Amino acid sequence: VAGEAPAAKVEYTAWLRNSKNTAPLLLHTMYRVKNLDATLRFYVDGLGMKMLDRIDIEARRATALFIGYTPDVCLELVNAWDAASPYSHGNGYGHIAVGVPDLAGIFTKLKAMGVEVIQRPMAIVEGGPLCSFVRDPDGYAVELVQTGE
Amino acid sequence: VAGEAPAAKVEYTAWLRNSKNTAPLLLHTMYRVKNLDATLRFYVDGLGMKMLDRIDIEARRATALFIGYTPDVCLELVNAWDAASPYSHGNGYGHIAVGVPDLAGIFTKLKAMGVEVIQRPMAIVEGGPLCSFVRDPDGYAVELVQTGE
């Protein structure tokens, strides 16, 4: 997909979600991914996020996918068309967290999709909410937190 | 600050912002920081975010600060009390992005605070919004995007 037929007209509104706000706001978290198909399978098919925008920037030979549940806050997942080796993760960056109303259900679904499990659903701290950790196709940790009841 | 007088009662609600939502949602982005005072100076004094919650977890010897502009979405900045060396960053994780109504003003303020500048405000792509990049005290890139007019 990447590299084929970049969009003729580039829309920059993806950077400016909620641009009508007169107060500062968190817009997105950006990280780099190697394979757009695998990324979409995990975040859209698996986690149920929507692809909000796609920007193909020929001059930078990169594609940015803006993905999230609502346009209010999202992930910017950047695929450099010519990147060769996998990205390294260091030990500073941790994870993004997704709140889900049915942790058991989404966990079962992701496992069936072959997603790597870091931690099965459990209360990480006594009395805390049930949490699970899985890895996205590039190895980034994604925390799933049971919300509501 | 870290390690002194952990909160007697731990509140886990910080993980569950918008927990009344019945749909999945992005909750936070987590990364690790070395010095809570420097972190608060940058994110609260510099960028104008609020400290939404602080959890001191004695059993894990770590403090988690939940910081953001609104409780709807936030950063979870984790300080391990006994971590020695600085964290490594790899080349996969990119940045968080903050939309600001007055990019020139915040940029000037951060520079006066001694914040490291990666890129002065400029249109990264032709016709796109003005963006600037700075580093937080742990070296993480923070993108500042001019919103509105």
PDB file of C-alpha atoms in Angstrom:
ATOM      1  CA  VAL A   1       0.000   0.000   0.000  1.00  0.00           C
ATOM      2  CA  ALA A   2       2.614   2.480   1.078  1.00  0.00           C
ATOM      3  CA  GLY A   3       4.262   4.190  -1.812  1.00  0.00           C
ATOM      4  CA  GLU A   4       1.427   3.532  -4.234  1.00  0.00           C
ATOM      5  CA  ALA A   5      -0.532   6.493  -5.524  1.00  0.00           C
ATOM      6  CA  PRO A   6       0.019   9.102  -2.826  1.00  0.00           C
ATOM      7  CA  ALA A   7      -3.035  11.294  -2.350  1.00  0.00           C
ATOM      8  CA  ALA A   8      -3.017  14.109  -4.873  1.00  0.00           C
ATOM      9  CA  LYS A   9      -4.310  16.620  -2.357  1.00  0.00           C
ATOM     10  CA  VAL A  10      -2.811  16.597   1.116  1.00  0.00           C
ATOM     11  CA  GLU A  11      -5.110  17.556   3.967  1.00  0.00           C
ATOM     12  CA  TYR A  12      -3.370  18.983   6.981  1.00  0.00           C
ATOM     13  CA  THR A  13      -6.438  19.110   9.176  1.00  0.00           C
ATOM     14  CA  ALA A  14      -5.405  15.827  10.732  1.00  0.00           C
ATOM     15  CA  TRP A  15      -2.836  17.701  12.789  1.00  0.00           C
ATOM     16  CA  LEU A  16      -5.395  20.187  14.008  1.00  0.00           C
ATOM     17  CA  ARG A  17      -8.208  18.180  15.480  1.00  0.00           C
ATOM     18  CA  ASN A  18     -10.270  20.382  17.702  1.00  0.00           C
ATOM     19  CA  SER A  19      -8.452  23.301  16.138  1.00  0.00           C
ATOM     20  CA  LYS A  20     -11.306  25.571  17.146  1.00  0.00           C
ATOM     21  CA  ASN A  21     -10.259  25.170  20.744  1.00  0.00           C
ATOM     22  CA  THR A  22      -8.837  28.333  22.239  1.00  0.00           C
ATOM     23  CA  ALA A  23      -7.077  26.372  24.989  1.00  0.00           C
ATOM     24  CA  PRO A  24      -4.099  24.043  24.613  1.00  0.00           C
ATOM     25  CA  LEU A  25      -4.934  20.377  24.191  1.00  0.00           C
ATOM     26  CA  LEU A  26      -3.276  17.024  23.670  1.00  0.00           C
ATOM     27  CA  LEU A  27      -3.570  16.099  19.994  1.00  0.00           C
ATOM     28  CA  HIS A  28      -1.873  12.780  19.401  1.00  0.00           C
ATOM     29  CA  THR A  29       0.895  10.331  20.244  1.00  0.00           C
ATOM     30  CA  MET A  30       3.188   9.456  17.354  1.00  0.00           C
ATOM     31  CA  TYR A  31       5.183   6.293  16.775  1.00  0.00           C
ATOM     32  CA  ARG A  32       6.665   4.573  13.787  1.00  0.00           C
ATOM     33  CA  VAL A  33       5.340   1.401  12.227  1.00  0.00           C
ATOM     34  CA  LYS A  34       6.728  -0.905   9.572  1.00  0.00           C
ATOM     35  CA  ASN A  35       3.682  -2.401   7.881  1.00  0.00           C
ATOM     36  CA  LEU A  36       0.468  -0.495   7.329  1.00  0.00           C
ATOM     37  CA  ASP A  37      -1.633  -3.590   6.694  1.00  0.00           C
ATOM     38  CA  ALA A  38      -0.535  -5.206   9.956  1.00  0.00           C
ATOM     39  CA  THR A  39      -1.053  -1.917  11.768  1.00  0.00           C
ATOM     40  CA  LEU A  40      -4.595  -1.501  10.476  1.00  0.00           C
ATOM     41  CA  ARG A  41      -5.395  -5.100  11.300  1.00  0.00           C
ATOM     42  CA  PHE A  42      -4.345  -4.587  14.912  1.00  0.00           C
ATOM     43  CA  TYR A  43      -5.756  -1.127  15.624  1.00  0.00           C
ATOM     44  CA  VAL A  44      -8.843  -1.114  13.407  1.00  0.00           C
ATOM     45  CA  ASP A  45      -9.885  -4.758  13.101  1.00  0.00           C
ATOM     46  CA  GLY A  46      -8.569  -5.740  16.522  1.00  0.00           C
ATOM     47  CA  LEU A  47      -9.104  -2.762  18.793  1.00  0.00           C
ATOM     48  CA  GLY A  48     -11.981  -1.218  16.872  1.00  0.00           C
ATOM     49  CA  MET A  49     -10.378   2.177  16.248  1.00  0.00           C
ATOM     50  CA  LYS A  50     -11.269   4.193  13.164  1.00  0.00           C
ATOM     51  CA  MET A  51      -8.870   5.468  10.535  1.00  0.00           C
ATOM     52  CA  LEU A  52      -9.507   9.193  10.818  1.00  0.00           C
ATOM     53  CA  ASP A  53      -7.055  10.430   8.223  1.00  0.00           C
ATOM     54  CA  ARG A  54      -4.289   9.229   5.991  1.00  0.00           C
ATOM     55  CA  ILE A  55      -1.586  11.535   4.714  1.00  0.00           C
ATOM     56  CA  ASP A  56       0.886  10.366   2.079  1.00  0.00           C
ATOM     57  CA  ILE A  57       3.781  12.782   1.917  1.00  0.00           C
ATOM     58  CA  GLU A  58       5.766  12.115  -1.223  1.00  0.00           C
ATOM     59  CA  ALA A  59       8.467  14.641  -0.339  1.00  0.00           C
ATOM     60  CA  ARG A  60       9.138  12.821   2.922  1.00  0.00           C
ATOM     61  CA  ARG A  61       8.422   9.374   1.506  1.00  0.00           C
ATOM     62  CA  ALA A  62       6.212   8.590   4.448  1.00  0.00           C
ATOM     63  CA  THR A  63       2.587   7.884   5.261  1.00  0.00           C
ATOM     64  CA  ALA A  64       0.919   9.073   8.431  1.00  0.00           C
ATOM     65  CA  LEU A  65      -2.215   7.318   9.639  1.00  0.00           C
ATOM     66  CA  PHE A  66      -4.308   9.167  12.191  1.00  0.00           C
ATOM     67  CA  ILE A  67      -6.193   6.483  14.105  1.00  0.00           C
ATOM     68  CA  GLY A  68      -8.455   6.670  17.125  1.00  0.00           C
ATOM     69  CA  TYR A  69     -11.922   6.149  18.521  1.00  0.00           C
ATOM     70  CA  THR A  70     -12.958   9.778  18.098  1.00  0.00           C
ATOM     71  CA  PRO A  71     -11.355  12.731  16.328  1.00  0.00           C
ATOM     72  CA  ASP A  72     -10.688  14.329  19.711  1.00  0.00           C
ATOM     73  CA  VAL A  73      -7.509  12.425  20.399  1.00  0.00           C
ATOM     74  CA  CYS A  74      -5.654   9.919  18.318  1.00  0.00           C
ATOM     75  CA  LEU A  75      -2.509   8.069  17.372  1.00  0.00           C
ATOM     76  CA  GLU A  76      -0.297   9.200  14.510  1.00  0.00           C
ATOM     77  CA  LEU A  77       1.286   6.050  13.148  1.00  0.00           C
ATOM     78  CA  VAL A  78       4.019   6.882  10.668  1.00  0.00           C
ATOM     79  CA  ASN A  79       5.308   4.508   8.023  1.00  0.00           C
ATOM     80  CA  ALA A  80       8.517   5.535   6.276  1.00  0.00           C
ATOM     81  CA  TRP A  81       8.357   3.945   2.851  1.00  0.00           C
ATOM     82  CA  ASP A  82      12.067   3.176   2.710  1.00  0.00           C
ATOM     83  CA  ALA A  83      12.751   2.157   6.316  1.00  0.00           C
ATOM     84  CA  ALA A  84      14.555  -1.148   6.351  1.00  0.00           C
ATOM     85  CA  SER A  85      15.197  -2.587   9.780  1.00  0.00           C
ATOM     86  CA  PRO A  86      12.675  -2.788  12.634  1.00  0.00           C
ATOM     87  CA  TYR A  87      12.547   0.136  15.038  1.00  0.00           C
ATOM     88  CA  SER A  88      14.204  -0.053  18.430  1.00  0.00           C
ATOM     89  CA  HIS A  89      12.181   0.690  21.533  1.00  0.00           C
ATOM     90  CA  GLY A  90      14.563   1.724  24.286  1.00  0.00           C
ATOM     91  CA  ASN A  91      13.306   1.483  27.843  1.00  0.00           C
ATOM     92  CA  GLY A  92      11.821   4.930  28.351  1.00  0.00           C
ATOM     93  CA  TYR A  93       8.624   4.888  26.371  1.00  0.00           C
ATOM     94  CA  GLY A  94       5.957   2.681  27.929  1.00  0.00           C
ATOM     95  CA  HIS A  95       2.625   2.208  26.221  1.00  0.00           C
ATOM     96  CA  ILE A  96      -0.633   3.699  25.133  1.00  0.00           C
ATOM     97  CA  ALA A  97      -3.655   2.749  27.211  1.00  0.00           C
ATOM     98  CA  VAL A  98      -7.083   1.919  25.856  1.00  0.00           C
ATOM     99  CA  GLY A  99     -10.127   1.752  28.093  1.00  0.00           C
ATOM    100  CA  VAL A 100     -12.562  -0.985  27.095  1.00  0.00           C
ATOM    101  CA  PRO A 101     -15.974  -1.866  28.494  1.00  0.00           C
ATOM    102  CA  ASP A 102     -15.456  -5.610  27.838  1.00  0.00           C
ATOM    103  CA  LEU A 103     -11.865  -6.528  28.606  1.00  0.00           C
ATOM    104  CA  ALA A 104     -12.463 -10.280  28.583  1.00  0.00           C
ATOM    105  CA  GLY A 105     -14.110 -10.090  25.168  1.00  0.00           C
ATOM    106  CA  ILE A 106     -11.464  -7.978  23.477  1.00  0.00           C
ATOM    107  CA  PHE A 107      -8.685 -10.039  25.029  1.00  0.00           C
ATOM    108  CA  THR A 108     -10.180 -13.245  23.656  1.00  0.00           C
ATOM    109  CA  LYS A 109     -10.614 -11.652  20.238  1.00  0.00           C
ATOM    110  CA  LEU A 110      -7.027 -10.378  20.086  1.00  0.00           C
ATOM    111  CA  LYS A 111      -5.642 -13.747  21.152  1.00  0.00           C
ATOM    112  CA  ALA A 112      -7.643 -15.409  18.387  1.00  0.00           C
ATOM    113  CA  MET A 113      -6.049 -12.942  15.950  1.00  0.00           C
ATOM    114  CA  GLY A 114      -2.617 -14.144  17.045  1.00  0.00           C
ATOM    115  CA  VAL A 115      -1.721 -10.967  18.947  1.00  0.00           C
ATOM    116  CA  GLU A 116       1.184 -11.387  21.373  1.00  0.00           C
ATOM    117  CA  VAL A 117       0.107 -11.265  24.997  1.00  0.00           C
ATOM    118  CA  ILE A 118       2.394  -9.601  27.552  1.00  0.00           C
ATOM    119  CA  GLN A 119       0.026  -9.994  30.475  1.00  0.00           C
ATOM    120  CA  ARG A 120      -3.368 -11.630  30.817  1.00  0.00           C
ATOM    121  CA  PRO A 121      -6.133  -9.542  32.443  1.00  0.00           C
ATOM    122  CA  MET A 122      -5.440  -9.065  36.141  1.00  0.00           C
ATOM    123  CA  ALA A 123      -5.527  -6.375  38.786  1.00  0.00           C
ATOM    124  CA  ILE A 124      -1.992  -4.981  38.641  1.00  0.00           C
ATOM    125  CA  VAL A 125      -2.365  -3.389  42.043  1.00  0.00           C
ATOM    126  CA  GLU A 126      -4.697  -4.678  44.737  1.00  0.00           C
ATOM    127  CA  GLY A 127      -8.118  -3.135  44.350  1.00  0.00           C
ATOM    128  CA  GLY A 128      -7.250  -1.632  40.978  1.00  0.00           C
ATOM    129  CA  PRO A 129      -9.017  -2.201  37.674  1.00  0.00           C
ATOM    130  CA  LEU A 130      -8.362  -5.281  35.570  1.00  0.00           C
ATOM    131  CA  CYS A 131      -5.577  -4.577  33.064  1.00  0.00           C
ATOM    132  CA  SER A 132      -3.975  -6.552  30.285  1.00  0.00           C
ATOM    133  CA  PHE A 133      -1.001  -5.805  28.067  1.00  0.00           C
ATOM    134  CA  VAL A 134      -0.536  -6.917  24.477  1.00  0.00           C
ATOM    135  CA  ARG A 135       1.933  -6.017  21.725  1.00  0.00           C
ATOM    136  CA  ASP A 136       1.055  -4.306  18.462  1.00  0.00           C
ATOM    137  CA  PRO A 137       2.691  -5.621  15.253  1.00  0.00           C
ATOM    138  CA  ASP A 138       5.785  -3.458  15.863  1.00  0.00           C
ATOM    139  CA  GLY A 139       6.212  -4.596  19.441  1.00  0.00           C
ATOM    140  CA  TYR A 140       4.768  -1.543  21.171  1.00  0.00           C
ATOM    141  CA  ALA A 141       2.939  -2.326  24.388  1.00  0.00           C
ATOM    142  CA  VAL A 142      -0.774  -1.545  24.462  1.00  0.00           C
ATOM    143  CA  GLU A 143      -2.526  -1.555  27.827  1.00  0.00           C
ATOM    144  CA  LEU A 144      -6.176  -2.583  27.939  1.00  0.00           C
ATOM    145  CA  VAL A 145      -8.046  -1.316  30.987  1.00  0.00           C
ATOM    146  CA  GLN A 146     -11.487  -2.501  32.036  1.00  0.00           C
ATOM    147  CA  THR A 147     -13.714   0.559  32.354  1.00  0.00           C
ATOM    148  CA  GLY A 148     -17.164   0.932  33.877  1.00  0.00           C
ATOM    149  CA  GLU A 149     -18.497  -2.017  35.848  1.00  0.00           C
TER     150      GLU A 149
ATOM    151  CA  VAL B   1       9.727  14.271  46.394  1.00  0.00           C
ATOM    152  CA  ALA B   2       9.603  10.673  45.190  1.00  0.00           C
ATOM    153  CA  GLY B   3       9.857   8.163  47.975  1.00  0.00           C
ATOM    154  CA  GLU B   4       8.754  10.576  50.658  1.00  0.00           C
ATOM    155  CA  ALA B   5       5.455   9.945  52.365  1.00  0.00           C
ATOM    156  CA  PRO B   6       3.571   7.883  49.777  1.00  0.00           C
ATOM    157  CA  ALA B   7      -0.151   8.628  49.830  1.00  0.00           C
ATOM    158  CA  ALA B   8      -1.833   6.548  52.526  1.00  0.00           C
ATOM    159  CA  LYS B   9      -4.861   5.866  50.368  1.00  0.00           C
ATOM    160  CA  VAL B  10      -4.251   4.939  46.756  1.00  0.00           C
ATOM    161  CA  GLU B  11      -6.887   6.055  44.274  1.00  0.00           C
ATOM    162  CA  TYR B  12      -7.102   3.975  41.129  1.00  0.00           C
ATOM    163  CA  THR B  13      -9.573   6.210  39.395  1.00  0.00           C
ATOM    164  CA  ALA B  14      -6.733   7.828  37.490  1.00  0.00           C
ATOM    165  CA  TRP B  15      -6.626   4.799  35.217  1.00  0.00           C
ATOM    166  CA  LEU B  16     -10.314   5.012  34.508  1.00  0.00           C
ATOM    167  CA  ARG B  17     -10.952   8.531  33.307  1.00  0.00           C
ATOM    168  CA  ASN B  18     -14.243   8.624  31.464  1.00  0.00           C
ATOM    169  CA  SER B  19     -14.927   5.216  32.937  1.00  0.00           C
ATOM    170  CA  LYS B  20     -18.634   5.794  32.472  1.00  0.00           C
ATOM    171  CA  ASN B  21     -18.121   5.502  28.741  1.00  0.00           C
ATOM    172  CA  THR B  22     -19.629   2.388  27.288  1.00  0.00           C
ATOM    173  CA  ALA B  23     -17.383   2.597  24.212  1.00  0.00           C
ATOM    174  CA  PRO B  24     -13.621   2.020  24.045  1.00  0.00           C
ATOM    175  CA  LEU B  25     -11.470   5.131  24.371  1.00  0.00           C
ATOM    176  CA  LEU B  26      -7.864   6.206  24.474  1.00  0.00           C
ATOM    177  CA  LEU B  27      -6.916   6.846  28.095  1.00  0.00           C
ATOM    178  CA  HIS B  28      -3.275   7.870  28.263  1.00  0.00           C
ATOM    179  CA  THR B  29       0.249   7.608  26.920  1.00  0.00           C
ATOM    180  CA  MET B  30       2.824   6.402  29.438  1.00  0.00           C
ATOM    181  CA  TYR B  31       6.530   7.111  29.573  1.00  0.00           C
ATOM    182  CA  ARG B  32       9.184   7.059  32.235  1.00  0.00           C
ATOM    183  CA  VAL B  33      10.776  10.118  33.782  1.00  0.00           C
ATOM    184  CA  LYS B  34      13.728  10.540  36.099  1.00  0.00           C
ATOM    185  CA  ASN B  35      12.976  13.686  38.087  1.00  0.00           C
ATOM    186  CA  LEU B  36       9.482  14.650  39.148  1.00  0.00           C
ATOM    187  CA  ASP B  37      10.371  18.269  39.887  1.00  0.00           C
ATOM    188  CA  ALA B  38      11.859  18.779  36.421  1.00  0.00           C
ATOM    189  CA  THR B  39       8.898  16.980  34.885  1.00  0.00           C
ATOM    190  CA  LEU B  40       6.354  19.186  36.651  1.00  0.00           C
ATOM    191  CA  ARG B  41       8.297  22.291  35.751  1.00  0.00           C
ATOM    192  CA  PHE B  42       8.171  21.381  32.060  1.00  0.00           C
ATOM    193  CA  TYR B  43       4.626  20.053  31.727  1.00  0.00           C
ATOM    194  CA  VAL B  44       2.804  22.161  34.340  1.00  0.00           C
ATOM    195  CA  ASP B  45       4.773  25.403  34.566  1.00  0.00           C
ATOM    196  CA  GLY B  46       5.931  25.312  30.943  1.00  0.00           C
ATOM    197  CA  LEU B  47       3.103  23.785  28.939  1.00  0.00           C
ATOM    198  CA  GLY B  48       0.296  24.682  31.311  1.00  0.00           C
ATOM    199  CA  MET B  49      -0.984  21.152  31.916  1.00  0.00           C
ATOM    200  CA  LYS B  50      -2.638  20.220  35.201  1.00  0.00           C
ATOM    201  CA  MET B  51      -1.591  17.454  37.553  1.00  0.00           C
ATOM    202  CA  LEU B  52      -4.742  15.374  37.557  1.00  0.00           C
ATOM    203  CA  ASP B  53      -3.651  12.600  39.882  1.00  0.00           C
ATOM    204  CA  ARG B  54      -0.601  11.302  41.670  1.00  0.00           C
ATOM    205  CA  ILE B  55      -0.251   7.690  42.705  1.00  0.00           C
ATOM    206  CA  ASP B  56       2.621   6.568  44.906  1.00  0.00           C
ATOM    207  CA  ILE B  57       2.855   2.804  44.836  1.00  0.00           C
ATOM    208  CA  GLU B  58       5.102   1.671  47.661  1.00  0.00           C
ATOM    209  CA  ALA B  59       5.008  -1.971  46.577  1.00  0.00           C
ATOM    210  CA  ARG B  60       6.349  -1.027  43.159  1.00  0.00           C
ATOM    211  CA  ARG B  61       8.537   1.781  44.451  1.00  0.00           C
ATOM    212  CA  ALA B  62       7.209   4.092  41.769  1.00  0.00           C
ATOM    213  CA  THR B  63       5.153   7.236  41.404  1.00  0.00           C
ATOM    214  CA  ALA B  64       2.735   7.798  38.545  1.00  0.00           C
ATOM    215  CA  LEU B  65       1.716  11.344  37.673  1.00  0.00           C
ATOM    216  CA  PHE B  66      -1.382  11.730  35.525  1.00  0.00           C
ATOM    217  CA  ILE B  67      -0.978  15.039  33.729  1.00  0.00           C
ATOM    218  CA  GLY B  68      -3.052  16.722  31.058  1.00  0.00           C
ATOM    219  CA  TYR B  69      -5.197  19.660  30.094  1.00  0.00           C
ATOM    220  CA  THR B  70      -8.460  17.893  30.859  1.00  0.00           C
ATOM    221  CA  PRO B  71      -9.279  14.598  32.561  1.00  0.00           C
ATOM    222  CA  ASP B  72     -10.430  13.194  29.222  1.00  0.00           C
ATOM    223  CA  VAL B  73      -6.985  12.259  28.011  1.00  0.00           C
ATOM    224  CA  CYS B  74      -3.643  12.518  29.688  1.00  0.00           C
ATOM    225  CA  LEU B  75      -0.048  11.473  30.086  1.00  0.00           C
ATOM    226  CA  GLU B  76       1.012   8.929  32.689  1.00  0.00           C
ATOM    227  CA  LEU B  77       4.550   9.880  33.660  1.00  0.00           C
ATOM    228  CA  VAL B  78       6.128   7.204  35.799  1.00  0.00           C
ATOM    229  CA  ASN B  79       9.069   7.755  38.112  1.00  0.00           C
ATOM    230  CA  ALA B  80      10.734   4.617  39.474  1.00  0.00           C
ATOM    231  CA  TRP B  81      12.232   5.644  42.793  1.00  0.00           C
ATOM    232  CA  ASP B  82      15.340   3.494  42.402  1.00  0.00           C
ATOM    233  CA  ALA B  83      16.058   3.912  38.684  1.00  0.00           C
ATOM    234  CA  ALA B  84      19.670   4.881  38.234  1.00  0.00           C
ATOM    235  CA  SER B  85      20.686   5.618  34.665  1.00  0.00           C
ATOM    236  CA  PRO B  86      18.733   7.717  32.160  1.00  0.00           C
ATOM    237  CA  TYR B  87      16.222   5.933  29.973  1.00  0.00           C
ATOM    238  CA  SER B  88      17.026   5.074  26.378  1.00  0.00           C
ATOM    239  CA  HIS B  89      14.701   6.187  23.624  1.00  0.00           C
ATOM    240  CA  GLY B  90      15.236   3.914  20.645  1.00  0.00           C
ATOM    241  CA  ASN B  91      14.067   5.188  17.271  1.00  0.00           C
ATOM    242  CA  GLY B  92      10.514   3.906  17.154  1.00  0.00           C
ATOM    243  CA  TYR B  93       8.620   6.126  19.524  1.00  0.00           C
ATOM    244  CA  GLY B  94       8.211   9.675  18.245  1.00  0.00           C
ATOM    245  CA  HIS B  95       6.514  12.307  20.332  1.00  0.00           C
ATOM    246  CA  ILE B  96       3.357  13.576  21.929  1.00  0.00           C
ATOM    247  CA  ALA B  97       1.724  16.533  20.208  1.00  0.00           C
ATOM    248  CA  VAL B  98       0.180  19.497  21.964  1.00  0.00           C
ATOM    249  CA  GLY B  99      -2.069  21.949  20.141  1.00  0.00           C
ATOM    250  CA  VAL B 100      -1.613  25.523  21.298  1.00  0.00           C
ATOM    251  CA  PRO B 101      -3.469  28.682  20.321  1.00  0.00           C
ATOM    252  CA  ASP B 102      -0.325  30.830  20.697  1.00  0.00           C
ATOM    253  CA  LEU B 103       2.667  28.929  19.389  1.00  0.00           C
ATOM    254  CA  ALA B 104       4.973  31.935  19.286  1.00  0.00           C
ATOM    255  CA  GLY B 105       4.186  32.815  22.890  1.00  0.00           C
ATOM    256  CA  ILE B 106       4.661  29.334  24.327  1.00  0.00           C
ATOM    257  CA  PHE B 107       7.833  28.840  22.302  1.00  0.00           C
ATOM    258  CA  THR B 108       9.320  32.054  23.681  1.00  0.00           C
ATOM    259  CA  LYS B 109       8.330  31.060  27.218  1.00  0.00           C
ATOM    260  CA  LEU B 110       9.862  27.587  26.970  1.00  0.00           C
ATOM    261  CA  LYS B 111      13.091  28.954  25.546  1.00  0.00           C
ATOM    262  CA  ALA B 112      13.310  31.406  28.448  1.00  0.00           C
ATOM    263  CA  MET B 113      12.939  28.423  30.792  1.00  0.00           C
ATOM    264  CA  GLY B 114      15.974  26.825  29.177  1.00  0.00           C
ATOM    265  CA  VAL B 115      14.049  24.106  27.366  1.00  0.00           C
ATOM    266  CA  GLU B 116      15.990  22.426  24.545  1.00  0.00           C
ATOM    267  CA  VAL B 117      14.694  23.321  21.108  1.00  0.00           C
ATOM    268  CA  ILE B 118      14.705  20.677  18.374  1.00  0.00           C
ATOM    269  CA  GLN B 119      13.001  22.841  15.766  1.00  0.00           C
ATOM    270  CA  ARG B 120      11.821  26.425  15.787  1.00  0.00           C
ATOM    271  CA  PRO B 121       8.232  27.085  14.657  1.00  0.00           C
ATOM    272  CA  MET B 122       7.866  26.472  10.938  1.00  0.00           C
ATOM    273  CA  ALA B 123       5.517  24.833   8.471  1.00  0.00           C
ATOM    274  CA  ILE B 124       6.909  21.315   8.234  1.00  0.00           C
ATOM    275  CA  VAL B 125       5.067  20.700   5.022  1.00  0.00           C
ATOM    276  CA  GLU B 126       4.050  23.416   2.616  1.00  0.00           C
ATOM    277  CA  GLY B 127       0.675  24.809   3.516  1.00  0.00           C
ATOM    278  CA  GLY B 128       0.617  22.928   6.819  1.00  0.00           C
ATOM    279  CA  PRO B 129       0.280  24.418  10.287  1.00  0.00           C
ATOM    280  CA  LEU B 130       3.226  25.934  12.112  1.00  0.00           C
ATOM    281  CA  CYS B 131       4.923  23.298  14.256  1.00  0.00           C
ATOM    282  CA  SER B 132       7.802  23.340  16.689  1.00  0.00           C
ATOM    283  CA  PHE B 133       9.584  20.543  18.523  1.00  0.00           C
ATOM    284  CA  VAL B 134      11.174  20.771  21.962  1.00  0.00           C
ATOM    285  CA  ARG B 135      12.565  18.201  24.404  1.00  0.00           C
ATOM    286  CA  ASP B 136      11.179  17.484  27.834  1.00  0.00           C
ATOM    287  CA  PRO B 137      13.656  17.015  30.714  1.00  0.00           C
ATOM    288  CA  ASP B 138      14.106  13.332  29.848  1.00  0.00           C
ATOM    289  CA  GLY B 139      14.755  14.006  26.185  1.00  0.00           C
ATOM    290  CA  TYR B 140      11.331  13.046  24.820  1.00  0.00           C
ATOM    291  CA  ALA B 141      10.234  15.090  21.839  1.00  0.00           C
ATOM    292  CA  VAL B 142       7.143  17.242  22.302  1.00  0.00           C
ATOM    293  CA  GLU B 143       5.511  18.710  19.193  1.00  0.00           C
ATOM    294  CA  LEU B 144       3.773  22.052  19.521  1.00  0.00           C
ATOM    295  CA  VAL B 145       1.174  22.714  16.831  1.00  0.00           C
ATOM    296  CA  GLN B 146      -0.441  26.083  16.177  1.00  0.00           C
ATOM    297  CA  THR B 147      -4.204  25.595  16.338  1.00  0.00           C
ATOM    298  CA  GLY B 148      -7.018  27.925  15.239  1.00  0.00           C
ATOM    299  CA  GLU B 149      -6.079  31.119  13.462  1.00  0.00           C
TER     300      GLU B 149
END
